[in-house]
Coordinates of C-alpha atoms and ligand atoms in Angstrom, one line a residue:
R8 CA -41.3 16.8 -18.7
A9 CA -38.7 18.6 -16.8
K10 CA -40.4 17.7 -13.6
E11 CA -40.3 14.2 -14.6
A12 CA -36.7 14.0 -15.5
G13 CA -36.0 15.6 -12.3
R14 CA -37.8 12.9 -10.6
N15 CA -35.9 10.2 -12.5
R16 CA -32.8 11.8 -11.3
V17 CA -33.7 11.7 -7.8
A18 CA -34.8 8.2 -8.0
Y19 CA -31.8 7.2 -9.7
F20 CA -29.6 9.1 -7.0
N21 CA -31.5 7.3 -4.2
S22 CA -31.1 3.9 -5.6
E23 CA -27.4 4.5 -6.3
L24 CA -27.2 5.5 -2.5
E25 CA -29.1 2.4 -1.4
A26 CA -26.9 0.1 -3.6
Q27 CA -23.9 1.7 -1.8
A28 CA -25.2 1.3 1.6
L29 CA -26.3 -2.3 0.9
K30 CA -22.9 -3.2 -0.4
R31 CA -21.4 -1.7 2.7
L32 CA -23.5 -3.5 4.9
E33 CA -22.9 -6.8 3.1
I34 CA -18.8 -6.1 3.4
D35 CA -19.3 -5.5 7.1
R36 CA -21.1 -8.7 7.5
A37 CA -18.4 -10.6 5.6
V38 CA -15.6 -9.1 7.6
L39 CA -17.4 -9.6 11.0
R40 CA -18.2 -13.3 10.1
R41 CA -14.5 -14.4 10.1
S42 CA -11.3 -13.9 11.8
P43 CA -8.8 -12.0 9.9
L44 CA -6.3 -14.9 10.7
D45 CA -8.5 -17.2 8.6
A46 CA -9.7 -14.7 5.9
I47 CA -6.6 -12.7 5.1
E48 CA -4.5 -13.6 2.0
I49 CA -1.5 -11.8 0.5
L50 CA -0.3 -11.1 -3.1
L51 CA 3.0 -9.6 -3.9
Q52 CA 3.9 -7.0 -6.5
P53 CA 7.3 -6.7 -7.7
Q54 CA 9.1 -3.2 -7.6
L55 CA 11.7 -3.1 -10.4
P56 CA 14.9 -0.8 -10.5
I57 CA 14.5 1.8 -13.1
C58 CA 17.6 3.8 -12.2
A59 CA 18.4 2.4 -8.8
K60 CA 21.8 1.0 -8.4
T61 CA 20.9 -1.6 -5.7
H62 CA 19.2 -4.7 -6.8
L63 CA 17.7 -6.2 -3.6
P64 CA 14.5 -7.7 -4.9
R65 CA 11.4 -5.7 -3.6
F66 CA 7.8 -6.4 -3.5
E67 CA 4.6 -4.8 -2.1
V68 CA 2.4 -6.9 0.1
L69 CA -1.4 -6.4 -1.0
A70 CA -4.0 -8.1 1.1
R71 CA -7.2 -9.7 0.1
W72 CA -10.0 -10.9 2.1
R73 CA -11.3 -14.5 1.4
S74 CA -15.0 -14.7 2.4
E75 CA -16.7 -17.7 3.8
D76 CA -18.3 -18.5 0.4
G77 CA -14.9 -18.2 -1.3
T78 CA -15.2 -14.8 -3.0
L79 CA -12.5 -12.4 -2.6
I80 CA -13.0 -8.8 -1.2
M81 CA -10.5 -6.2 -2.5
P82 CA -8.7 -3.8 0.1
G83 CA -10.4 -0.8 -1.1
D84 CA -13.8 -2.4 0.3
F85 CA -12.6 -4.5 3.3
I86 CA -10.0 -2.2 4.8
P87 CA -12.5 0.5 5.4
A88 CA -15.0 -2.1 6.8
A89 CA -12.3 -3.4 9.3
E90 CA -11.7 0.3 10.3
R91 CA -15.2 1.0 11.0
N92 CA -15.5 -2.2 12.9
G93 CA -12.6 -2.1 15.0
L94 CA -10.7 -5.1 13.3
I95 CA -8.0 -3.2 11.4
Q96 CA -5.1 -4.1 14.1
A97 CA -6.3 -7.7 13.8
V98 CA -6.1 -7.3 9.9
T99 CA -2.5 -5.9 10.0
K100 CA -1.5 -8.5 12.6
A101 CA -2.5 -11.2 10.1
V102 CA -0.7 -9.6 7.2
F103 CA 2.4 -9.4 9.1
R104 CA 2.3 -12.9 10.3
I105 CA 1.9 -14.1 6.7
A106 CA 4.8 -11.9 5.5
I107 CA 7.1 -13.0 8.3
R108 CA 6.3 -16.6 7.7
L109 CA 7.0 -16.1 4.1
L110 CA 10.4 -14.7 4.7
S111 CA 11.3 -17.4 7.1
Q112 CA 10.2 -20.2 4.7
R113 CA 12.3 -18.5 2.1
F114 CA 15.4 -18.3 4.1
N115 CA 15.0 -21.9 5.3
Q116 CA 14.9 -22.9 1.5
G117 CA 18.2 -20.9 1.1
G118 CA 16.5 -18.3 -0.9
G119 CA 18.2 -14.7 -0.9
E120 CA 17.2 -11.6 0.8
V121 CA 14.1 -9.7 -0.5
R122 CA 12.4 -6.6 1.2
L123 CA 8.7 -6.6 1.8
A124 CA 6.7 -3.4 1.9
I125 CA 3.7 -3.6 4.1
N126 CA 0.7 -1.0 4.2
V127 CA -0.5 -0.1 7.5
S128 CA -3.4 2.2 9.0
A129 CA -3.3 5.0 11.3
A130 CA -4.9 3.0 14.1
D131 CA -2.1 0.6 14.0
L132 CA 0.6 3.2 14.7
E133 CA -1.6 4.7 17.6
S134 CA -1.4 1.5 19.5
T135 CA 1.7 1.6 21.6
D136 CA 2.2 -2.2 21.3
F137 CA 2.7 -2.2 17.5
V138 CA 6.2 -1.4 17.2
F139 CA 7.3 -3.4 20.3
Q140 CA 5.3 -6.6 18.9
L141 CA 6.6 -6.1 15.4
L142 CA 10.2 -6.0 16.4
K143 CA 9.9 -8.8 18.7
D144 CA 8.3 -10.9 15.9
L145 CA 11.1 -10.1 13.6
H146 CA 13.7 -11.0 16.2
A147 CA 12.2 -14.3 16.9
A148 CA 11.9 -15.2 13.2
D149 CA 15.5 -14.0 12.7
I150 CA 14.6 -11.4 10.2
P151 CA 16.6 -8.3 9.8
P152 CA 14.5 -5.1 10.2
E153 CA 16.0 -3.6 6.9
L154 CA 14.0 -6.2 5.1
I155 CA 10.6 -4.6 6.2
E156 CA 9.4 -1.4 4.7
I157 CA 6.1 0.2 6.1
E158 CA 3.9 2.2 3.6
I159 CA 2.0 5.0 5.1
T160 CA -0.5 7.3 3.3
E161 CA -0.8 10.9 3.6
S162 CA -4.7 10.6 4.3
M163 CA -3.9 8.6 7.1
L164 CA -1.4 11.0 8.5
L165 CA -4.2 13.5 8.7
R166 CA -4.8 11.9 12.2
M167 CA -1.0 12.2 12.8
T168 CA -0.7 12.3 16.4
V169 CA 2.4 12.5 18.9
G170 CA 1.8 8.6 19.3
V171 CA 1.9 8.1 15.5
K172 CA 5.0 10.3 15.2
S173 CA 6.9 8.6 18.0
A174 CA 5.8 5.0 16.4
L175 CA 7.4 6.1 13.1
R176 CA 10.5 7.2 14.6
A177 CA 10.9 4.1 16.7
L178 CA 10.4 2.0 13.5
N179 CA 13.1 4.0 11.8
H180 CA 15.2 3.9 14.6
A181 CA 15.1 0.0 14.8
G182 CA 16.1 -0.1 11.0
I183 CA 12.7 -0.7 9.4
L184 CA 12.2 1.5 6.3
L185 CA 9.4 4.0 5.8
S186 CA 7.8 5.1 2.7
L187 CA 5.0 7.7 1.9
D188 CA 2.5 6.1 -0.3
D189 CA 0.3 7.9 -2.8
F190 CA 2.6 10.8 -2.8
G191 CA 1.2 14.1 -4.1
T192 CA -2.3 13.3 -3.7
G193 CA -2.8 14.6 -0.2
F194 CA -2.6 18.1 1.4
S195 CA 0.3 18.0 3.7
S196 CA 3.0 16.1 1.8
M197 CA 5.6 18.8 2.6
A198 CA 4.9 18.9 6.3
Y199 CA 5.2 15.2 6.6
L200 CA 8.4 15.2 4.6
R201 CA 9.7 17.5 7.0
E202 CA 8.6 16.2 10.1
L203 CA 9.0 12.4 9.5
P204 CA 11.9 10.0 9.0
I205 CA 10.8 8.8 5.4
D206 CA 13.1 7.0 3.3
S207 CA 11.2 6.9 0.0
L208 CA 8.3 8.4 -1.8
K209 CA 5.8 6.5 -3.8
I210 CA 4.5 8.8 -6.7
D211 CA 0.9 8.2 -7.0
R212 CA -0.4 6.6 -10.2
D213 CA -2.5 9.4 -11.2
F214 CA 0.7 11.5 -11.9
V215 CA 2.3 8.5 -13.9
R216 CA -1.0 8.2 -15.9
G217 CA -0.5 11.8 -17.0
I218 CA 3.3 11.5 -17.5
E219 CA 3.1 12.1 -21.3
T220 CA 1.8 15.6 -20.6
V221 CA 4.2 18.3 -20.0
H222 CA 2.3 19.4 -16.9
D223 CA 2.4 16.0 -15.1
R224 CA 5.9 15.3 -16.3
N225 CA 7.1 18.6 -14.7
L226 CA 5.4 17.6 -11.5
I227 CA 7.1 14.2 -11.4
A228 CA 10.4 15.7 -12.2
G229 CA 10.1 18.3 -9.4
M230 CA 9.0 15.5 -6.9
I231 CA 12.2 13.4 -7.9
A232 CA 14.4 16.3 -7.7
M233 CA 13.2 17.1 -4.3
A234 CA 13.3 13.8 -3.0
H235 CA 17.0 13.2 -4.3
S236 CA 17.9 16.4 -2.7
L237 CA 16.7 15.2 0.7
G238 CA 18.5 11.8 0.1
K239 CA 15.2 9.9 -0.5
E240 CA 14.3 7.4 -3.1
V241 CA 11.4 7.4 -5.5
I242 CA 9.2 4.4 -6.4
A243 CA 6.6 5.2 -9.4
E244 CA 3.3 3.5 -8.9
G245 CA 1.1 2.3 -11.6
V246 CA 3.6 1.9 -14.4
E247 CA 1.6 0.4 -17.2
T248 CA 3.3 1.3 -20.6
P249 CA 6.7 1.0 -22.2
R250 CA 6.5 4.9 -22.9
Q251 CA 5.8 5.6 -19.2
L252 CA 8.9 3.6 -18.1
E253 CA 10.9 5.4 -20.8
Q254 CA 10.0 8.8 -19.4
L255 CA 10.6 7.8 -15.9
A256 CA 14.0 6.6 -16.6
A257 CA 14.7 9.9 -18.4
L258 CA 13.6 11.7 -15.1
G259 CA 15.9 9.7 -13.2
C260 CA 13.2 7.8 -11.2
D261 CA 14.9 4.9 -9.1
W262 CA 12.1 2.2 -8.9
G263 CA 8.9 1.3 -10.7
Q264 CA 5.9 -1.0 -9.8
G265 CA 2.9 -1.6 -12.2
Y266 CA 1.1 -3.9 -14.7
F267 CA 4.0 -3.4 -17.0
W268 CA 6.0 -5.7 -15.0
S269 CA 3.4 -7.5 -13.1
S270 CA 0.0 -7.2 -11.2
P271 CA -0.1 -8.4 -7.6
I272 CA 0.3 -12.3 -7.9
P273 CA 0.7 -15.2 -5.2
P274 CA 4.0 -15.1 -3.5
D275 CA 5.6 -18.4 -4.9
Q276 CA 4.9 -17.1 -8.3
T277 CA 6.3 -13.6 -7.6
F278 CA 9.5 -15.2 -6.2
A279 CA 9.8 -17.6 -9.1
E280 CA 9.5 -14.9 -11.6
F281 CA 11.1 -11.8 -9.9
G282 CA 13.2 -12.8 -7.0
Ligands
C2E312 P1 -1.6 1.0 -2.7 O1 -0.8 0.9 -1.5 O2 -1.4 2.5 -3.3 O3 -1.3 -0.3 -3.5 C1 -1.4 0.0 -5.1 C2 -2.7 -0.5 -5.6 O4 -2.6 -0.2 -7.1 C3 -3.0 -2.1 -5.4 O5 -4.4 -2.2 -5.5 C4 -2.3 -2.5 -6.8 O6 -3.0 -3.6 -7.1 C5 -2.9 -1.5 -7.7 N1 -1.8 -1.4 -9.0 C6 -0.6 -1.6 -9.0 N2 -0.1 -1.7 -10.4 C7 -1.0 -1.0 -10.9 C8 -1.1 -0.7 -12.2 O7 -0.1 -0.6 -13.2 N3 -2.2 0.0 -12.6 C9 -3.4 0.0 -11.9 N4 -4.5 0.8 -12.3 N5 -3.3 -0.4 -10.6 C10 -2.4 -0.9 -10.3 P2 -4.9 -3.0 -4.4 O8 -4.4 -4.2 -4.0 O9 -6.4 -3.2 -4.8 O10 -4.8 -2.1 -3.1 C11 -5.6 -0.8 -2.8 C12 -5.1 -0.1 -1.6 O11 -5.5 -0.9 -0.3 C13 -3.7 -0.1 -1.6 O12 -3.1 1.0 -2.3 C14 -3.5 0.2 0.2 O13 -3.7 1.5 0.2 C15 -4.6 -0.6 0.5 N6 -4.1 -1.9 1.1 C16 -3.8 -3.0 0.6 N7 -3.3 -4.0 1.5 C17 -3.2 -3.5 2.7 C18 -3.1 -3.7 3.8 O14 -2.6 -5.1 4.2 N8 -3.3 -3.1 4.9 C19 -3.6 -1.7 4.7 N9 -3.9 -1.0 5.7 N10 -4.0 -1.3 3.4 C20 -3.9 -2.1 2.4
MG313 MG1 1.1 0.9 -0.8
MG314 MG1 0.4 3.4 -3.4
MG315 MG1 -2.0 4.7 -4.8

């Protein structure tokens, strides 16, 4: 019996792995079949002031991949696929193109200023062309660099090279804002905080989920105190309940983002409701 159970476990494990490999293959195929310029769509998720005094509306840009058959692939699946297939720079380019067009349209229609936070990958910052091209595109569209924030993750910084560091410094120098995403989940948060011109920290939603425990609340309090003492802002990710918001407000958290206010939704809808 024990032997049989063991065998079942192995069989289950194998079919699980097979299913994963198959899914990966399918996503690779979907990503290779279309140009990012045709496939990428963006949603916006609002960031709301909790204790922040400035009220410039802010939104995070979250990408989706529209397959040929109309199905939508989430970034957790297609970003790694784009990275393994050498397409990530084309994806980022497509995201920026849509974001810049969105801001231009908004200004042409007399809309007020908003800030868009855009996620990038390490490979983007390793290309020497990235910063130059972005600044050129913003200039051509007459968009102040201060309206663009770039989100980098700790995990991507594991590959932090001299090139990546100088790209981040150049972006910061040009007035583009930088935020450290998923803060607290990596291994080297402190080193990055020390070495890079970071404007804000995004506290990962794992901590926010645990905020009602003394342990996680104290961790969040520590992160906020540290960020503020360094002159940086804090954005809490994954705020879902009034209770979490209340706790974050009591701890002096500057901004919040999460399903409590809104999930990521199409830009026209986000602007109509939040900005
Ligand atoms: P992220 O940058 O940490 O983005 C936040 C993720 O949390 C988003 O997932 C968002 O939909 C989700 N989220 C927001 N509020 C809540 C909440 O209250 N509760 C919960 N449970 N989740 C919430 P999404 O859109 O699936 O994106 C996943 C990740 O993919 C992002 O994590 C980001 O790292 C990456 N990503 C998204 N768009 C891009 C992109 O254009 N370029 C790159 N390189 N990465 C991207
Ligand atoms: Mg992000
Ligand atoms: Mg995040
Ligand atoms: Mg996160």
